[in-house]
Coordinates of C-alpha atoms in Angstrom, one line a residue:
L224 CA -11.1 -60.3 112.9
S225 CA -11.4 -59.4 116.6
A226 CA -12.1 -61.1 120.0
A227 CA -9.9 -64.3 119.1
S228 CA -9.3 -67.2 121.3
W229 CA -7.4 -70.3 120.6
T230 CA -6.5 -73.6 122.1
C231 CA -3.9 -76.3 121.3
V232 CA -3.8 -80.0 121.4
A233 CA -0.4 -81.8 121.3
G234 CA 0.1 -85.3 119.9
A235 CA 2.4 -87.8 121.4
G236 CA 6.1 -86.5 121.5
A237 CA 4.9 -82.8 121.2
A238 CA 4.1 -80.0 123.6
C239 CA 2.2 -76.6 123.2
P240 CA 0.4 -74.1 125.3
A241 CA -3.1 -75.2 126.3
A242 CA -5.0 -71.9 125.3
G243 CA -4.6 -68.3 124.7
T244 CA -6.4 -65.2 123.3
G245 CA -5.7 -62.9 120.4
A246 CA -3.2 -63.8 117.6
I247 CA -1.0 -66.8 118.1
A248 CA 2.6 -66.5 119.0
A249 CA 3.5 -69.9 120.7
S250 CA 6.6 -71.9 121.3
V251 CA 6.1 -75.6 120.6
D252 CA 8.3 -78.9 120.9
L253 CA 7.9 -81.4 118.4
A254 CA 9.4 -84.9 118.3
S255 CA 10.1 -86.4 114.8
G256 CA 6.7 -87.3 113.2
A257 CA 4.8 -85.5 115.9
S258 CA 2.4 -82.7 115.6
V259 CA 0.3 -80.1 117.5
T260 CA -3.0 -78.7 116.4
F261 CA -4.3 -75.1 117.1
T262 CA -8.0 -74.1 116.9
L263 CA -8.5 -70.6 116.7
T264 CA -11.9 -68.7 116.9
A265 CA -12.6 -65.0 115.8
T266 CA -15.3 -62.7 115.0
A267 CA -15.4 -61.1 111.5
T268 CA -16.0 -57.4 111.7
G269 CA -15.4 -56.3 108.1
A270 CA -16.9 -57.1 104.7
G271 CA -15.0 -58.2 101.7
S272 CA -12.4 -60.9 102.2
I273 CA -10.2 -62.1 105.0
T274 CA -6.5 -63.5 104.2
N275 CA -5.3 -65.0 107.4
T276 CA -1.7 -66.5 107.1
A277 CA 0.3 -68.6 109.8
T278 CA 3.8 -69.4 110.0
V279 CA 6.1 -72.0 111.8
T280 CA 9.7 -71.1 112.3
A281 CA 12.4 -73.6 113.3
P282 CA 14.6 -72.7 116.3
A283 CA 18.2 -71.2 115.7
G284 CA 20.7 -73.9 114.7
V285 CA 18.0 -76.3 113.1
N286 CA 18.2 -76.6 109.3
D287 CA 14.5 -76.4 107.9
P288 CA 13.5 -76.1 104.3
T289 CA 11.1 -73.2 104.3
A290 CA 8.8 -73.9 101.2
N291 CA 6.2 -75.4 103.4
N292 CA 6.4 -73.1 106.5
T293 CA 3.5 -70.8 105.7
A294 CA -0.1 -71.4 105.1
S295 CA -2.8 -69.0 104.3
D296 CA -6.8 -69.2 104.1
V297 CA -9.0 -66.8 102.3
T298 CA -12.5 -66.3 103.3
V299 CA -15.2 -64.0 101.7
V300 CA -17.2 -62.2 104.5
A301 CA -20.7 -61.3 103.2
P302 CA -21.8 -57.7 104.5
T303 CA -24.3 -57.8 107.3
A304 CA -26.9 -55.1 107.7
D305 CA -29.8 -55.0 110.2
L306 CA -32.5 -53.3 108.2
R307 CA -35.7 -52.3 109.9
I308 CA -38.8 -50.4 108.9
S309 CA -41.4 -48.6 110.8
K310 CA -44.9 -47.1 109.7
T311 CA -47.7 -45.0 111.0
D312 CA -50.4 -42.6 109.9
G313 CA -50.9 -41.4 113.2
V314 CA -54.6 -41.9 113.5
S315 CA -56.7 -44.9 114.2
T316 CA -59.9 -43.7 112.3
V317 CA -60.4 -41.7 109.2
T318 CA -63.5 -40.6 107.3
Q319 CA -64.5 -42.0 104.1
G320 CA -63.3 -39.8 101.2
G321 CA -60.6 -38.3 103.6
T322 CA -57.0 -38.4 103.3
L323 CA -54.2 -40.5 105.0
T324 CA -50.6 -39.5 105.5
Y325 CA -48.3 -42.4 106.2
T326 CA -44.6 -41.9 107.7
I327 CA -42.4 -44.7 106.6
V328 CA -39.0 -44.9 108.1
V329 CA -36.2 -47.4 106.9
T330 CA -33.1 -47.6 109.2
N331 CA -29.8 -49.4 108.7
D332 CA -28.6 -50.6 112.1
G333 CA -25.3 -52.0 110.5
P334 CA -22.5 -52.9 110.8
S335 CA -22.1 -52.8 106.9
A336 CA -23.6 -50.1 104.5
V337 CA -26.1 -51.1 101.9
T338 CA -26.5 -50.1 98.3
G339 CA -29.7 -50.9 96.6
A340 CA -32.0 -52.0 99.2
T341 CA -35.7 -52.3 98.2
V342 CA -38.6 -50.5 99.9
S343 CA -42.0 -51.6 98.8
D344 CA -45.5 -50.5 99.8
P345 CA -48.0 -51.8 97.5
L346 CA -51.4 -49.9 98.4
P347 CA -54.5 -51.7 99.2
A348 CA -57.5 -51.1 97.1
A349 CA -59.1 -48.9 99.5
L350 CA -56.5 -46.2 98.7
S351 CA -56.1 -44.1 95.7
D352 CA -54.5 -40.9 94.2
A353 CA -51.3 -41.7 96.2
T354 CA -48.3 -39.6 96.0
W355 CA -45.1 -39.8 98.0
T356 CA -41.9 -38.1 98.8
C357 CA -38.5 -39.4 100.3
A358 CA -35.9 -37.6 102.6
P359 CA -32.7 -39.3 103.1
G360 CA -30.5 -38.9 106.1
A361 CA -26.8 -37.7 105.8
G362 CA -24.8 -40.3 103.6
S363 CA -27.9 -42.2 102.6
A364 CA -30.0 -41.9 99.3
C365 CA -33.3 -42.3 97.9
P366 CA -35.7 -41.2 95.1
A367 CA -37.1 -37.7 95.7
S368 CA -40.7 -38.3 95.0
G369 CA -43.2 -40.6 93.2
T370 CA -46.9 -41.5 92.6
G371 CA -48.8 -44.6 93.6
G372 CA -47.5 -47.2 95.9
I373 CA -43.8 -47.2 96.8
N374 CA -41.3 -49.5 94.9
A375 CA -37.9 -47.8 95.6
S376 CA -34.2 -48.5 95.7
V377 CA -32.4 -46.9 98.5
D378 CA -28.8 -46.6 99.9
L379 CA -28.2 -46.7 103.5
T380 CA -24.9 -46.0 105.5
A381 CA -24.4 -47.9 108.7
G382 CA -26.6 -46.1 111.2
G383 CA -28.4 -44.1 108.4
S384 CA -32.0 -44.0 107.4
V385 CA -34.6 -42.6 104.8
T386 CA -38.0 -41.2 105.5
F387 CA -41.0 -41.9 103.0
T388 CA -44.1 -39.6 103.5
L389 CA -47.2 -41.1 101.5
T390 CA -50.4 -39.5 101.2
A391 CA -53.6 -41.1 99.7
T392 CA -57.3 -40.8 99.5
V393 CA -59.7 -43.1 101.4
L394 CA -62.2 -44.8 99.0
G395 CA -63.1 -47.9 100.9
T396 CA -64.9 -49.0 103.8
G397 CA -64.5 -51.0 107.0
S398 CA -60.8 -51.2 107.9
I399 CA -57.5 -50.5 105.9
T400 CA -54.2 -52.3 106.6
N401 CA -51.4 -51.0 104.7
T402 CA -47.9 -52.8 104.8
A403 CA -44.4 -51.7 103.8
T404 CA -41.3 -53.9 103.6
V405 CA -37.5 -53.4 103.3
T406 CA -35.4 -56.1 101.6
A407 CA -31.7 -56.2 101.6
P408 CA -29.8 -56.4 98.3
A409 CA -28.5 -59.7 97.2
G410 CA -25.4 -61.0 99.0
T411 CA -26.1 -59.1 102.2
N412 CA -27.0 -60.9 105.4
D413 CA -30.0 -59.3 107.0
P414 CA -32.0 -60.7 110.0
L415 CA -35.6 -60.6 108.9
G416 CA -37.7 -59.9 112.1
N417 CA -38.0 -56.3 111.6
N418 CA -38.3 -55.9 107.9
S419 CA -42.0 -55.5 107.7
A420 CA -44.4 -52.9 109.4
S421 CA -48.2 -52.6 109.0
D422 CA -50.7 -50.0 109.9
L423 CA -54.3 -50.5 110.7
T424 CA -56.8 -47.6 110.2
T425 CA -60.8 -47.9 110.7
V426 CA -62.9 -46.1 108.2
Q427 CA -65.8 -44.2 109.8
Q428 CA -69.0 -43.8 107.8
P429 CA -72.2 -41.6 108.3
D430 CA -75.4 -43.3 109.5
L431 CA -78.3 -41.5 108.0
A432 CA -82.0 -41.9 109.4
L433 CA -85.2 -40.3 108.5
V434 CA -88.2 -39.9 110.7
K435 CA -91.6 -38.9 109.3
T436 CA -94.7 -37.9 111.2
S437 CA -98.0 -36.1 110.5
S438 CA -100.0 -33.4 112.3
G439 CA -102.7 -35.8 113.2
A440 CA -106.0 -36.9 111.6
F441 CA -106.6 -35.0 108.2
I442 CA -109.9 -33.2 107.4
V443 CA -111.3 -33.1 103.7
G444 CA -110.6 -29.8 102.4
L445 CA -108.2 -28.6 105.1
T446 CA -104.4 -28.6 105.1
G447 CA -102.4 -31.0 107.0
N448 CA -98.6 -31.2 107.6
F449 CA -96.2 -34.1 107.3
T450 CA -92.7 -33.3 109.3
L451 CA -89.6 -35.2 107.7
T452 CA -86.5 -35.2 110.2
V453 CA -83.3 -36.3 108.5
E454 CA -80.5 -37.3 110.8
N455 CA -76.8 -38.3 110.4
R456 CA -76.3 -40.5 113.5
G457 CA -72.8 -41.7 112.6
A458 CA -69.7 -40.5 114.0
V459 CA -68.7 -38.5 110.9
P460 CA -70.2 -36.1 108.4
T461 CA -71.3 -37.3 104.9
A462 CA -68.8 -36.6 102.1
S463 CA -71.4 -35.7 99.7
T464 CA -74.8 -33.9 99.4
I465 CA -77.8 -36.0 100.9
T466 CA -80.9 -36.5 98.8
V467 CA -84.3 -36.6 100.2
V468 CA -87.1 -37.9 98.2
D469 CA -90.8 -38.0 99.2

């Protein structure tokens, strides 16, 4: 516990200090049947459980049976870890049939370490043949590699991170939105505002065009010519051989 502050309210026939900071070490006056009430507020800085004990001691010369002079409270503190994730493939466009390489970084901003957080990246249908690797930072752990979408358990120290690198082939058209998430293990408090990251990439396609012209009027028995001009007017080359049929 840290950053403690407290107040005290005295009942009729009693007296106590009005307020203080830190632990309580106060002198109080109590008439027969009177009481004082302390209210102490503090910040929990560690996980596990907190046992907090308070004691009242009679002044010298006063006979006081001590069986009820101490009281304790036990509180279980759930670990708290602010897990966040980022994701990028470093490009805004890709060619159909090309390759995308995503970098996914999962970081634990603490204050508690986590064991068994889940990193998930189910791939959209437009991506295939995916493989991935993972490199943990000092003190953290993750699977070394895998195939397909990511569904991995990771351990993260406070301030630690792991980095996934996922490579896949682009099959689809239009645009590809790929989303990765990190989920804290059960029993760990985690603010959820930064637990998901998405990357949008536009798939460029070829635009083929064919123009056909002749050499002019044809004369019976003489040779005439046709000219066929095939163009790719798109922003990218085709991924396979073009067939022209006339």
